[in-house]
């Protein structure tokens, strides 16, 4: 357990750990749920860099997958989702949570407003820079980060404040009703996979706390491997586990350099980008790599696909 009298290092070199994909540590093991698939259309085969991109703009243009050329045997049977800032609002939730914790520091612990703000921001910076320390449990690591942020005068409250932060964080991070409805609707017709970058314990904590396993046929966390997005191997692994070819898959994510670049490198059939609100206008107008589609919100995916038939 964390002890304020023990010296810990805030800097370390994380180990590359090759863990068994969806091992018994992370139940349930792979259970593939197949359903009927819809042959979306056909076209000509292209590499990602040469694809014809009929992107949807931030202005709200609409379209469907049949509006553009695609590979001859294109058959989208599987949709792969990114986790953070795609199906759950991680960044937004963390920003909201830290502001609420700052208010609690003043209201419940009588810490001056400016000090409380500085402490909270210091914690969030350190946490985002290094979310996990392989030498410690994630709970002890976060308590340590809070103790360092609080300083000697207030570090005795670190464990208690951490508990409040964690509870608030997951309350703010829960999937919206619209996203839950979307996943349930899509799963009637498609296999759904979750592909996320990040340390194993931290990412699986989100998955468990938010009860996300029920929505997906397969989950791949990069911390369980020695590779991560945009390395095509992580996409190839989940495709193999689901029994599909890469060209049968559509990837949805918020990052060009991991989700879209990785989808291109793995020759996935369709790439869909959901840019965050703070993406620069130049990047938005000339994304690199070029996704097949750009949508403002994950809820637009149904319209993009053409609403799946009821079973």
CSV table of C-alpha atoms in Angstrom, one decimal:
chain,number,residue,atom,x,y,z
A,1,UNK,CA,0.0,0.0,0.0
A,2,UNK,CA,1.0,3.6,-0.4
A,3,UNK,CA,2.9,5.2,2.4
A,4,UNK,CA,3.6,8.9,2.5
A,5,UNK,CA,6.9,8.3,4.3
A,6,UNK,CA,8.3,6.0,1.6
A,7,UNK,CA,10.1,7.5,-1.4
A,8,UNK,CA,8.7,6.8,-4.8
A,9,UNK,CA,10.0,7.7,-8.2
A,10,UNK,CA,7.7,9.6,-10.6
A,11,UNK,CA,9.8,8.7,-13.5
A,12,UNK,CA,10.3,5.2,-14.9
A,13,UNK,CA,10.7,3.2,-18.1
A,14,UNK,CA,7.5,1.1,-18.6
A,15,UNK,CA,8.1,-2.5,-19.4
A,16,UNK,CA,6.9,-4.1,-22.7
A,17,UNK,CA,4.8,-7.0,-21.5
A,18,UNK,CA,3.4,-9.5,-23.9
A,19,UNK,CA,0.3,-10.8,-22.2
A,20,UNK,CA,-2.2,-13.4,-23.4
A,21,UNK,CA,-5.0,-11.7,-25.4
A,22,UNK,CA,-8.1,-11.6,-23.3
A,23,UNK,CA,-6.5,-14.1,-20.8
A,24,UNK,CA,-8.3,-15.5,-17.8
A,25,UNK,CA,-7.3,-12.3,-16.0
A,26,UNK,CA,-9.7,-10.4,-18.2
A,27,UNK,CA,-12.8,-12.5,-18.5
A,28,UNK,CA,-14.8,-13.3,-20.5
A,29,UNK,CA,-12.6,-15.0,-23.0
A,30,UNK,CA,-13.2,-14.6,-26.7
A,31,UNK,CA,-16.8,-15.5,-27.5
A,32,UNK,CA,-17.6,-14.7,-31.1
A,33,UNK,CA,-21.3,-13.8,-31.8
A,34,UNK,CA,-22.0,-14.0,-35.5
A,35,UNK,CA,-25.0,-12.5,-37.1
A,36,UNK,CA,-26.1,-11.9,-40.7
A,37,UNK,CA,-24.0,-9.3,-42.5
A,38,UNK,CA,-25.0,-6.8,-45.2
A,39,UNK,CA,-23.0,-6.6,-48.4
A,40,UNK,CA,-22.6,-2.9,-48.6
A,41,UNK,CA,-21.3,-2.5,-52.2
A,42,UNK,CA,-18.4,-3.1,-54.5
A,43,UNK,CA,-15.8,-1.1,-56.3
A,44,UNK,CA,-12.1,-1.1,-57.1
A,45,UNK,CA,-9.3,-2.0,-54.8
A,46,UNK,CA,-7.1,0.8,-53.5
A,47,UNK,CA,-4.5,1.3,-50.8
A,48,UNK,CA,-5.5,3.8,-48.1
A,49,UNK,CA,-3.5,6.6,-49.5
A,50,UNK,CA,-5.2,6.3,-52.9
A,51,UNK,CA,-8.8,5.8,-51.7
A,52,UNK,CA,-11.6,7.9,-53.0
A,53,UNK,CA,-12.7,9.8,-49.9
A,54,UNK,CA,-16.2,11.2,-49.9
A,55,UNK,CA,-15.7,12.7,-46.4
A,56,UNK,CA,-18.4,14.2,-44.4
A,57,UNK,CA,-17.5,17.6,-43.2
A,58,UNK,CA,-18.0,19.3,-39.9
A,59,UNK,CA,-20.8,21.3,-41.6
A,60,UNK,CA,-23.0,18.3,-41.3
A,61,UNK,CA,-23.1,16.8,-44.8
A,62,UNK,CA,-24.5,13.3,-44.9
A,63,UNK,CA,-23.9,10.2,-47.0
A,64,UNK,CA,-23.8,6.5,-47.0
A,65,UNK,CA,-21.1,3.9,-47.6
A,66,UNK,CA,-22.6,3.2,-51.0
A,67,UNK,CA,-21.8,6.7,-52.2
A,68,UNK,CA,-18.2,5.9,-52.9
A,69,UNK,CA,-16.0,3.3,-54.7
A,70,UNK,CA,-14.6,0.5,-52.7
A,71,UNK,CA,-12.9,-2.8,-53.0
A,72,UNK,CA,-14.5,-5.5,-55.3
A,73,UNK,CA,-15.4,-8.0,-52.5
A,74,UNK,CA,-16.0,-5.4,-49.8
A,75,UNK,CA,-18.3,-6.9,-47.3
A,76,UNK,CA,-18.5,-5.0,-44.0
A,77,UNK,CA,-19.3,-7.5,-41.4
A,78,UNK,CA,-17.3,-6.1,-38.4
A,79,UNK,CA,-17.1,-2.6,-36.9
A,80,UNK,CA,-14.0,-1.8,-34.7
A,81,UNK,CA,-14.2,1.0,-32.2
A,82,UNK,CA,-11.6,3.0,-30.4
A,83,UNK,CA,-12.3,3.5,-26.7
A,84,UNK,CA,-11.2,6.9,-25.3
A,85,UNK,CA,-13.0,9.9,-26.8
A,86,UNK,CA,-14.8,7.7,-29.2
A,87,UNK,CA,-17.4,5.7,-27.3
A,88,UNK,CA,-16.6,7.2,-23.9
A,89,UNK,CA,-15.8,10.9,-23.3
A,90,UNK,CA,-12.5,10.4,-21.5
A,91,UNK,CA,-10.9,13.8,-21.9
A,92,UNK,CA,-14.1,15.7,-21.2
A,93,UNK,CA,-14.9,13.5,-18.2
A,94,UNK,CA,-11.4,14.1,-16.7
A,95,UNK,CA,-11.7,17.9,-17.2
A,96,UNK,CA,-15.1,18.0,-15.6
A,97,UNK,CA,-14.0,15.7,-12.8
A,98,UNK,CA,-10.9,17.7,-11.8
A,99,UNK,CA,-12.9,20.9,-11.6
A,100,UNK,CA,-15.5,19.2,-9.3
A,101,UNK,CA,-12.7,17.7,-7.1
A,102,UNK,CA,-11.1,21.2,-6.9
A,103,UNK,CA,-14.3,22.5,-5.5
A,104,UNK,CA,-14.5,19.6,-3.0
A,105,UNK,CA,-11.0,20.4,-1.8
A,106,UNK,CA,-12.1,23.9,-0.8
A,107,UNK,CA,-15.6,23.0,0.5
A,108,UNK,CA,-14.7,19.8,2.4
A,109,UNK,CA,-11.0,20.2,3.3
A,110,UNK,CA,-10.8,24.0,3.6
A,111,UNK,CA,-8.0,24.3,1.1
A,112,UNK,CA,-7.8,27.8,-0.4
A,113,UNK,CA,-9.5,28.1,-3.8
A,114,UNK,CA,-6.3,28.9,-5.8
A,115,UNK,CA,-4.3,26.2,-4.0
A,116,UNK,CA,-7.1,23.7,-4.7
A,117,UNK,CA,-7.1,24.7,-8.4
A,118,UNK,CA,-3.3,24.3,-8.6
A,119,UNK,CA,-3.3,21.0,-6.8
A,120,UNK,CA,-6.0,19.6,-9.0
A,121,UNK,CA,-4.4,20.8,-12.2
A,122,UNK,CA,-1.0,19.4,-11.1
A,123,UNK,CA,-2.6,16.0,-10.5
A,124,UNK,CA,-4.3,15.9,-13.8
A,125,UNK,CA,-1.0,16.9,-15.7
A,126,UNK,CA,0.9,14.1,-13.9
A,127,UNK,CA,-1.8,11.6,-14.4
A,128,UNK,CA,-2.1,12.2,-18.1
A,129,UNK,CA,1.7,12.2,-18.5
A,130,UNK,CA,1.9,8.8,-16.8
A,131,UNK,CA,-1.3,7.0,-16.1
A,132,UNK,CA,0.3,3.8,-14.7
A,133,UNK,CA,3.5,2.6,-13.0
A,134,UNK,CA,4.2,-1.1,-13.5
A,135,UNK,CA,6.0,-1.2,-10.2
A,136,UNK,CA,2.8,-0.3,-8.3
A,137,UNK,CA,-0.9,-1.0,-8.3
A,138,UNK,CA,-2.9,1.7,-10.1
A,139,UNK,CA,-4.6,2.7,-6.9
A,140,UNK,CA,-1.2,3.2,-5.1
A,141,UNK,CA,0.2,5.1,-8.1
A,142,UNK,CA,-2.8,7.5,-8.2
A,143,UNK,CA,-2.7,8.1,-4.5
A,144,UNK,CA,1.0,8.9,-4.8
A,145,UNK,CA,0.2,11.4,-7.6
A,146,UNK,CA,-2.4,13.1,-5.4
A,147,UNK,CA,0.1,13.1,-2.4
A,148,UNK,CA,2.7,14.8,-4.6
A,149,UNK,CA,0.2,17.3,-5.9
A,150,UNK,CA,-1.2,18.1,-2.4
A,151,UNK,CA,2.2,18.6,-0.9
A,152,UNK,CA,3.3,18.0,2.7
A,153,UNK,CA,0.6,20.2,4.2
A,154,UNK,CA,-2.3,18.3,2.7
A,155,UNK,CA,-0.9,14.9,1.6
A,156,UNK,CA,-2.7,13.1,4.5
A,157,UNK,CA,-5.9,13.5,2.5
A,158,UNK,CA,-4.5,11.9,-0.6
A,159,UNK,CA,-6.2,8.5,-0.3
A,160,UNK,CA,-9.5,9.9,0.6
A,161,UNK,CA,-9.4,12.5,-2.3
A,162,UNK,CA,-8.4,9.8,-4.7
A,163,UNK,CA,-11.5,7.8,-3.9
A,164,UNK,CA,-13.7,10.8,-4.5
A,165,UNK,CA,-11.9,11.5,-7.8
A,166,UNK,CA,-12.3,8.0,-9.0
A,167,UNK,CA,-16.0,7.8,-8.2
A,168,UNK,CA,-16.7,11.1,-10.0
A,169,UNK,CA,-14.5,10.2,-12.9
A,170,UNK,CA,-16.5,7.1,-13.8
A,171,UNK,CA,-19.8,8.9,-13.2
A,172,UNK,CA,-18.8,11.5,-15.8
A,173,UNK,CA,-17.3,8.9,-18.2
A,174,UNK,CA,-20.3,6.7,-18.6
A,175,UNK,CA,-21.5,6.1,-22.1
A,176,UNK,CA,-24.4,8.2,-23.3
A,177,UNK,CA,-27.8,6.5,-23.9
A,178,UNK,CA,-27.4,7.3,-27.6
A,179,UNK,CA,-24.1,5.4,-27.7
A,180,UNK,CA,-25.5,2.4,-25.9
A,181,UNK,CA,-28.5,2.3,-28.2
A,182,UNK,CA,-26.1,2.6,-31.2
A,183,UNK,CA,-24.0,-0.4,-30.1
A,184,UNK,CA,-27.0,-2.5,-29.4
A,185,UNK,CA,-28.5,-1.7,-32.8
A,186,UNK,CA,-25.3,-2.4,-34.7
A,187,UNK,CA,-24.6,-5.6,-32.9
A,188,UNK,CA,-27.8,-7.1,-34.3
A,189,UNK,CA,-26.1,-7.1,-37.7
A,190,UNK,CA,-22.4,-6.7,-37.2
A,191,UNK,CA,-19.6,-8.1,-35.1
A,192,UNK,CA,-18.3,-5.4,-32.8
A,193,UNK,CA,-14.7,-5.1,-31.6
A,194,UNK,CA,-13.0,-2.7,-29.3
A,195,UNK,CA,-9.3,-1.8,-30.0
A,196,UNK,CA,-7.7,0.6,-27.5
A,197,UNK,CA,-4.2,1.9,-26.8
A,198,UNK,CA,-3.1,2.2,-23.2
A,199,UNK,CA,-1.7,0.3,-20.2
A,200,UNK,CA,-3.5,-2.9,-19.5
A,201,UNK,CA,-4.7,-2.3,-16.0
A,202,UNK,CA,-5.9,1.3,-16.6
A,203,UNK,CA,-7.8,0.4,-19.8
A,204,UNK,CA,-9.3,-2.8,-18.3
A,205,UNK,CA,-10.4,-0.8,-15.3
A,206,UNK,CA,-12.4,1.5,-17.6
A,207,UNK,CA,-13.9,-1.5,-19.4
A,208,UNK,CA,-14.9,-3.2,-16.1
A,209,UNK,CA,-16.1,-0.1,-14.3
A,210,UNK,CA,-18.3,1.0,-17.3
A,211,UNK,CA,-19.4,-2.6,-18.0
A,212,UNK,CA,-18.4,-2.4,-21.6
A,213,UNK,CA,-17.7,-6.1,-22.3
A,214,UNK,CA,-21.4,-6.8,-22.9
A,215,UNK,CA,-21.4,-4.7,-26.1
A,216,UNK,CA,-18.4,-6.3,-27.9
A,217,UNK,CA,-17.5,-9.6,-29.4
A,218,UNK,CA,-13.8,-9.0,-28.9
A,219,UNK,CA,-11.6,-6.5,-27.0
A,220,UNK,CA,-8.0,-5.8,-27.6
A,221,UNK,CA,-6.0,-3.6,-25.2
A,222,UNK,CA,-2.5,-2.7,-26.5
A,223,UNK,CA,-1.0,-3.0,-23.0
A,224,UNK,CA,-1.6,-6.8,-23.3
A,225,UNK,CA,0.7,-6.9,-26.3
A,226,UNK,CA,4.1,-5.6,-27.4
A,227,UNK,CA,2.5,-3.4,-30.1
A,228,UNK,CA,-0.2,-0.8,-30.3
A,229,UNK,CA,-2.1,1.3,-32.9
A,230,UNK,CA,-1.1,2.2,-35.6
A,231,UNK,CA,0.9,-1.1,-35.8
A,232,UNK,CA,-1.3,-3.2,-38.1
A,233,UNK,CA,-0.6,-6.3,-36.0
A,234,UNK,CA,-3.1,-5.3,-33.4
A,235,UNK,CA,-5.8,-5.0,-36.1
A,236,UNK,CA,-4.7,-8.3,-37.6
A,237,UNK,CA,-4.9,-10.0,-34.2
A,238,UNK,CA,-8.5,-8.9,-33.6
A,239,UNK,CA,-9.5,-9.7,-37.2
A,240,UNK,CA,-8.1,-13.2,-36.8
A,241,UNK,CA,-9.9,-13.6,-33.4
A,242,UNK,CA,-13.2,-12.6,-35.0
A,243,UNK,CA,-12.6,-14.8,-38.1
A,244,UNK,CA,-12.8,-11.9,-40.6
A,245,UNK,CA,-10.5,-10.4,-43.2
A,246,UNK,CA,-9.3,-6.8,-42.7
A,247,UNK,CA,-11.3,-5.6,-45.8
A,248,UNK,CA,-14.5,-6.7,-44.0
A,249,UNK,CA,-13.9,-4.2,-41.1
A,250,UNK,CA,-14.7,-0.6,-40.5
A,251,UNK,CA,-12.7,1.3,-37.9
A,252,UNK,CA,-14.1,4.3,-36.0
A,253,UNK,CA,-11.7,6.5,-33.9
A,254,UNK,CA,-10.8,10.0,-32.9
A,255,UNK,CA,-7.0,10.0,-33.8
A,256,UNK,CA,-5.6,10.2,-37.2
A,257,UNK,CA,-2.1,9.0,-36.2
A,258,UNK,CA,-3.4,5.8,-34.5
A,259,UNK,CA,-6.9,4.8,-35.5
A,260,UNK,CA,-6.9,6.0,-39.1
A,261,UNK,CA,-3.2,5.4,-39.9
A,262,UNK,CA,-3.5,2.0,-38.3
A,263,UNK,CA,-6.6,1.2,-40.2
A,264,UNK,CA,-4.9,2.2,-43.4
A,265,UNK,CA,-1.8,0.2,-42.6
A,266,UNK,CA,-3.9,-2.9,-41.8
A,267,UNK,CA,-5.9,-2.5,-45.1
A,268,UNK,CA,-9.2,-2.2,-43.2
A,269,UNK,CA,-12.2,-1.7,-45.6
A,270,UNK,CA,-13.4,1.6,-44.2
A,271,UNK,CA,-11.9,4.3,-41.9
A,272,UNK,CA,-14.1,6.8,-40.1
A,273,UNK,CA,-12.7,9.7,-38.2
A,274,UNK,CA,-14.4,11.6,-35.3
A,275,UNK,CA,-12.2,14.6,-34.7
A,276,UNK,CA,-12.2,16.2,-31.2
A,277,UNK,CA,-13.5,19.7,-30.9
A,278,UNK,CA,-10.0,21.1,-30.4
A,279,UNK,CA,-8.7,19.8,-33.8
A,280,UNK,CA,-7.1,22.6,-35.8
A,281,UNK,CA,-9.0,23.8,-38.9
A,282,UNK,CA,-6.0,23.0,-41.1
A,283,UNK,CA,-5.9,19.4,-39.9
A,284,UNK,CA,-9.7,19.1,-40.3
A,285,UNK,CA,-9.7,20.4,-43.9
A,286,UNK,CA,-6.6,18.4,-44.9
A,287,UNK,CA,-6.4,15.3,-42.6
A,288,UNK,CA,-3.3,13.1,-43.1
A,289,UNK,CA,-3.9,10.2,-43.5
A,290,UNK,CA,-7.1,10.8,-45.3
A,291,UNK,CA,-10.0,8.9,-43.7
A,292,UNK,CA,-12.8,7.6,-45.8
A,293,UNK,CA,-15.4,9.5,-43.8
A,294,UNK,CA,-15.5,12.3,-41.2
A,295,UNK,CA,-18.4,12.5,-38.8
A,296,UNK,CA,-19.1,14.9,-36.0
A,297,UNK,CA,-20.4,12.4,-33.5
A,298,UNK,CA,-20.6,8.6,-33.2
A,299,UNK,CA,-24.4,8.7,-33.4
A,300,UNK,CA,-24.0,9.5,-37.1
A,301,UNK,CA,-22.6,6.1,-37.8
A,302,UNK,CA,-26.0,4.6,-38.3
A,303,UNK,CA,-26.9,7.1,-41.0
A,304,UNK,CA,-23.5,6.5,-42.6
A,305,UNK,CA,-24.0,2.7,-42.7
A,306,UNK,CA,-27.6,2.8,-43.6
A,307,UNK,CA,-29.7,1.8,-40.6
A,308,UNK,CA,-29.3,-2.0,-40.1
A,309,UNK,CA,-32.4,-4.1,-40.7
A,310,UNK,CA,-34.3,-5.3,-37.8
A,311,UNK,CA,-33.9,-9.0,-37.1
